[in-house]
Short mmCIF file of C-alpha atoms and ligand atoms in Angstrom, two decimals:
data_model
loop_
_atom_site.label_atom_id
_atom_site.label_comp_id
_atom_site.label_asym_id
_atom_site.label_seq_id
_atom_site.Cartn_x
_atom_site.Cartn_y
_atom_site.Cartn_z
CA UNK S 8 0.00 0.00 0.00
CA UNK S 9 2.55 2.81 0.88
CA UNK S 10 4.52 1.73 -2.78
CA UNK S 11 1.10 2.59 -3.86
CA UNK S 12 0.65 5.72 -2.53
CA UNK S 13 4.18 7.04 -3.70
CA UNK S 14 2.39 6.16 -6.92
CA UNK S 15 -0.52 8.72 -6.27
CA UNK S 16 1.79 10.98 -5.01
CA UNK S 17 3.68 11.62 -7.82
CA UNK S 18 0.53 11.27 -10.21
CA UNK S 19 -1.39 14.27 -8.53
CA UNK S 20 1.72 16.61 -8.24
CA UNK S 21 2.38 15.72 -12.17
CA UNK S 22 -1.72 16.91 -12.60
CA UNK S 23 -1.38 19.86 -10.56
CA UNK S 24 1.58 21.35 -13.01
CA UNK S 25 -0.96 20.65 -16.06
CA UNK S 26 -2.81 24.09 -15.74
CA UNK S 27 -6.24 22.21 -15.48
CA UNK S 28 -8.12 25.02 -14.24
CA UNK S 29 -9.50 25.92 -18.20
CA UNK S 30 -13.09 24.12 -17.81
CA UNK S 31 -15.28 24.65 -21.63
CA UNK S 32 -18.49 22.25 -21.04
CA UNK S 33 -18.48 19.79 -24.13
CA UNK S 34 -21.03 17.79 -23.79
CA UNK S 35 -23.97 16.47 -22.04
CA UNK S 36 -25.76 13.06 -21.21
CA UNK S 37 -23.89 9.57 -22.12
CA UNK S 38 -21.05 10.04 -23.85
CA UNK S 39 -18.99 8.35 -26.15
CA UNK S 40 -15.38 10.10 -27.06
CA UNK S 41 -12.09 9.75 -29.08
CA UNK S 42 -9.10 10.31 -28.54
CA UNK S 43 -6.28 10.72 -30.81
CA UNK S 44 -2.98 8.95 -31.36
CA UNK S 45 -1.65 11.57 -29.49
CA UNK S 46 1.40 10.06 -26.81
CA UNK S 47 3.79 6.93 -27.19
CA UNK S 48 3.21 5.71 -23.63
CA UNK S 49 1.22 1.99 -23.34
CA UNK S 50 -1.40 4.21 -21.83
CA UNK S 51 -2.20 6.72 -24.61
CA UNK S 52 -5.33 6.52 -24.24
CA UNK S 53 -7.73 6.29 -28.06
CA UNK S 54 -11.87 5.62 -26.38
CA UNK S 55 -13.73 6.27 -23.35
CA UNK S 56 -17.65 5.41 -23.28
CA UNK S 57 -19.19 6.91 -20.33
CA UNK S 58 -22.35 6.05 -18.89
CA UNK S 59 -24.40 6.77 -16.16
CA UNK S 60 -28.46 6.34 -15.83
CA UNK S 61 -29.63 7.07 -11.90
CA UNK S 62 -27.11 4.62 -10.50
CA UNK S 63 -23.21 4.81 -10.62
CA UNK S 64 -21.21 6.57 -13.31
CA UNK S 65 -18.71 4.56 -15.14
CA UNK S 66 -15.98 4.99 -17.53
CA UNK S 67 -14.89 2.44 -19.95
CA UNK S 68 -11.44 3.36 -21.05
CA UNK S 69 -9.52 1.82 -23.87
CA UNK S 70 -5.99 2.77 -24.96
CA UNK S 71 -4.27 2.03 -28.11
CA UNK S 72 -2.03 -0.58 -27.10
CA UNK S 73 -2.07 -3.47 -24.98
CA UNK S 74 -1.19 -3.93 -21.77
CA UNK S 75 -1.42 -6.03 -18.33
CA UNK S 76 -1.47 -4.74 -14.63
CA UNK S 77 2.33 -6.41 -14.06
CA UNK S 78 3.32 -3.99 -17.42
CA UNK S 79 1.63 -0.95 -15.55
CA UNK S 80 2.92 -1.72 -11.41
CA UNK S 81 4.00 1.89 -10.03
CA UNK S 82 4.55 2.25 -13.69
CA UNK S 83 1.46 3.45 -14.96
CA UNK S 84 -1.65 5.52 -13.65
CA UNK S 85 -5.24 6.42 -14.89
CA UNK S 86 -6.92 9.56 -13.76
CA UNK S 87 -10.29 10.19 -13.44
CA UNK S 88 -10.92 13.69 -12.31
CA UNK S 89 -14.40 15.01 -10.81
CA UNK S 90 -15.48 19.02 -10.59
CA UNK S 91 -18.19 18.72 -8.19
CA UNK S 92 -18.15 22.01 -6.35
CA UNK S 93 -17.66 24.67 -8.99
CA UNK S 94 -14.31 25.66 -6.71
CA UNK S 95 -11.75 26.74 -8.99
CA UNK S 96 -10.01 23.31 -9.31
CA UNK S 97 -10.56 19.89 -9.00
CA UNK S 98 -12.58 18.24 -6.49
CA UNK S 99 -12.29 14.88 -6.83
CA UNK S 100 -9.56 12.35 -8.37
CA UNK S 101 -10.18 8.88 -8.93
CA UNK S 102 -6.51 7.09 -9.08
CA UNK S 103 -5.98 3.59 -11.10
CA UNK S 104 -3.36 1.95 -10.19
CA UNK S 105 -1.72 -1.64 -10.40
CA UNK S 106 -0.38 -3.55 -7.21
CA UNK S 107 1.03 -6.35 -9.42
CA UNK S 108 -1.68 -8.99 -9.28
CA UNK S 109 -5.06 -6.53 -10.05
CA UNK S 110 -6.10 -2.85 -10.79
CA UNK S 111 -7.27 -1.04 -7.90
CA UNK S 112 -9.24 2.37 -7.82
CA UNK S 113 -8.67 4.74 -4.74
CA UNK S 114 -11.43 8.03 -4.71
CA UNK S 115 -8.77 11.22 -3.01
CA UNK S 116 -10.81 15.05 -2.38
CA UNK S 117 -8.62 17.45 -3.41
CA UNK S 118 -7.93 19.83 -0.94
CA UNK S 119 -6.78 23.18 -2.14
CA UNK S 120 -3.21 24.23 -0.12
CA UNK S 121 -3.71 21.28 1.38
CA UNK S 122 -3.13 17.43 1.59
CA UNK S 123 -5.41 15.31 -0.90
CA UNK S 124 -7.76 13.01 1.47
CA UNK S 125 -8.49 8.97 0.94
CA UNK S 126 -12.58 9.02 0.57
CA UNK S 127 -12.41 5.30 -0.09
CA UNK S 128 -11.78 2.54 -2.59
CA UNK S 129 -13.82 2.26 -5.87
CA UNK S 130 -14.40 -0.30 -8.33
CA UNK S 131 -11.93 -0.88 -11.36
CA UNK S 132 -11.76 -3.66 -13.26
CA UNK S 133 -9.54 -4.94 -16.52
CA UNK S 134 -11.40 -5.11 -19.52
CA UNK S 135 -9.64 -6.96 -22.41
CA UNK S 136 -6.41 -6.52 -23.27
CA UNK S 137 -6.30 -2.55 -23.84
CA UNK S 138 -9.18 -1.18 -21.32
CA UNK S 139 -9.99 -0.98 -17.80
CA UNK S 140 -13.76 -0.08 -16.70
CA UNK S 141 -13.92 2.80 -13.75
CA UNK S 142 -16.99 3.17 -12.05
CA UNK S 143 -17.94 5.45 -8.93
CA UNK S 144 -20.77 5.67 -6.62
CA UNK S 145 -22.64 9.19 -6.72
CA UNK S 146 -22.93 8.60 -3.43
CA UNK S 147 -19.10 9.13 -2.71
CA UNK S 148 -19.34 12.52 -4.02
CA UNK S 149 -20.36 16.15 -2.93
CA UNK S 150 -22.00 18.23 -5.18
CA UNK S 151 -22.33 22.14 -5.24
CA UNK S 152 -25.38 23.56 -3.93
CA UNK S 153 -27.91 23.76 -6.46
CA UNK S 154 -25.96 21.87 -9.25
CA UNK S 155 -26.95 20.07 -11.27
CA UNK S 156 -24.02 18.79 -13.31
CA UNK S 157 -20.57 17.89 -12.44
CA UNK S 158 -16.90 17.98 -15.18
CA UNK S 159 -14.71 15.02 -15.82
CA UNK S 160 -12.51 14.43 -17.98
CA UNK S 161 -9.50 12.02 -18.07
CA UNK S 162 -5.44 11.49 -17.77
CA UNK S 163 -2.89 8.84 -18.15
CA UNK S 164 0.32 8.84 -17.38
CA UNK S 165 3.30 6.29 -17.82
CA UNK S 166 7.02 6.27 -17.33
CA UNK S 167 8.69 3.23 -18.86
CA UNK S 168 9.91 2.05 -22.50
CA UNK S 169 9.46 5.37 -25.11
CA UNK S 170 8.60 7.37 -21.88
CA UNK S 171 11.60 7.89 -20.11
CA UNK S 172 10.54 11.57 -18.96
CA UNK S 173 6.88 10.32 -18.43
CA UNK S 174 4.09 10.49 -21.03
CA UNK S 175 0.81 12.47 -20.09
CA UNK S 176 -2.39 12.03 -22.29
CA UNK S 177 -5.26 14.03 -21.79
CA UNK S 178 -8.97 13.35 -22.80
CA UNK S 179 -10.61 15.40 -23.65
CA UNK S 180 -7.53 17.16 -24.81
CA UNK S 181 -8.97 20.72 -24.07
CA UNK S 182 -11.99 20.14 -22.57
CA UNK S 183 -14.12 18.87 -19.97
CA UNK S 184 -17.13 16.90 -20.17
CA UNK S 185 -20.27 18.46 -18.79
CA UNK S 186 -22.88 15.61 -17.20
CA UNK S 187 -25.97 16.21 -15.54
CA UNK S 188 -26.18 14.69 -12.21
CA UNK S 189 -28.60 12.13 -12.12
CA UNK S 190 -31.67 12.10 -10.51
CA UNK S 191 -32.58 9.79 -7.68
CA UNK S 192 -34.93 6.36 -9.24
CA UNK S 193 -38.31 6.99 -8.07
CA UNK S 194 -39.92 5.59 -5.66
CA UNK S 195 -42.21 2.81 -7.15
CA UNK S 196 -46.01 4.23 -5.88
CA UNK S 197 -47.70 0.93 -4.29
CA UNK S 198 -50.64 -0.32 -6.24
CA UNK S 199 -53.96 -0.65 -4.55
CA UNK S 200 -54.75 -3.89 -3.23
CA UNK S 201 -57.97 -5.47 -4.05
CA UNK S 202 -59.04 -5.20 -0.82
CA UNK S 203 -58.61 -1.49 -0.67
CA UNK S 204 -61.15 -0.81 -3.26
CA UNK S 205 -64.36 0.00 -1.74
CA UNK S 206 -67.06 -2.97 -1.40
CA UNK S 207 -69.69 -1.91 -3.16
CA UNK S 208 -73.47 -2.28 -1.26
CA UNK S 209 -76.09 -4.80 -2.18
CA UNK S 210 -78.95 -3.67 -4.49
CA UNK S 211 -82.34 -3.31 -1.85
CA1 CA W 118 -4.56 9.54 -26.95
CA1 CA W 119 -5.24 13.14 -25.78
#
């Protein structure tokens, strides 16, 4: 675990030189983006699908190579980072990481001037040979008062073979994608029950 964190250290003080503060809403509702062959690391990252109906929202990532979690261990990171609060910055990061044997997702609140907090663990999961599936709880999350959409957008980094110096790739490269926060399912109204209806009188 503390190898791990070292990990996350470096990855958010890499993200905080990036000038991310440059939000442009790009889109709205489920979401389906490209990314170009834009950085020679094993994590350059070419698809996410994002999706999200009233439960959790998740991120299905896919870069253009291959790779497995040993290829990726303190190597390699995925970023998935959350405006929540309308504050100037980030709110939220989600960090994917590799201990060797799995992925594992770890949820940190930015805090601005101050040290990054562990909110809790979140679900990642390998998905083929060139994709890893991110998905986080709404209920993990903070929202600004009276919004009603959040930002994310996405970053990989990896230090290895063709990234000596460490190769960042951005998505979306500019932007930020704008989602609507889900509403909460309804609660299912209760049919009558027969016996509820009223019993009608006998005819004199
Ligand atoms: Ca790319
Ligand atoms: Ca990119």
């Amino acid at each position: 675990m503390k190898r791990g964190f070292r990990g996350v250290t470096m990855v958010v003080a890499v993200l905080a030189s990036m000038g991310l503060s440059a939000i442009i809403p790009a889109l709205a509702a489920r979401t389906n983006l490209g990314d170009a062959n834009d950085s020679p690391g094993r994590l350059d990252l070419r698809h996410i699908r994002f999706d999200q109906d009233a439960g959790p929202a998740s991120w299905a990532l896919r870069t253009f190579g291959s790779w497995t979690v040993d290829d990726i261990e303190d190597s390699g990171f995925v970023l998935v980072i959350l405006d929540t609060l309308g504050s100037p910055d980030e709110d939220y990061l989600v960090v994917v990481r590799s201990d060797g044997r799995k992925l594992v997702g770890l949820l940190l609140r930015r805090r601005t001037g101050g040290r990054d907090t562990e909110v809790g663990r979140v679900r990642v999961a390998k998905s083929g040979a060139d994709g890893v599936t991110v998905t986080v709880g709404m209920g993990k999350l903070n929202f600004g008062p009276k919004r009603t959409w959040y930002f994310w957008w996405v970053l990989s980094q990896f230090t290895g073979k063709d990234c000596p110096r460490t190769c960042l790739d951005r998505a979306p490269e500019e932007r930020a994608v704008q989602q609507e926060i889900p509403s909460p399912s309804p609660t299912p109204t209760p049919s009558p029950s027969p016996t509820d209806s009223p019993t009608p009188s006998p005819s004199p």
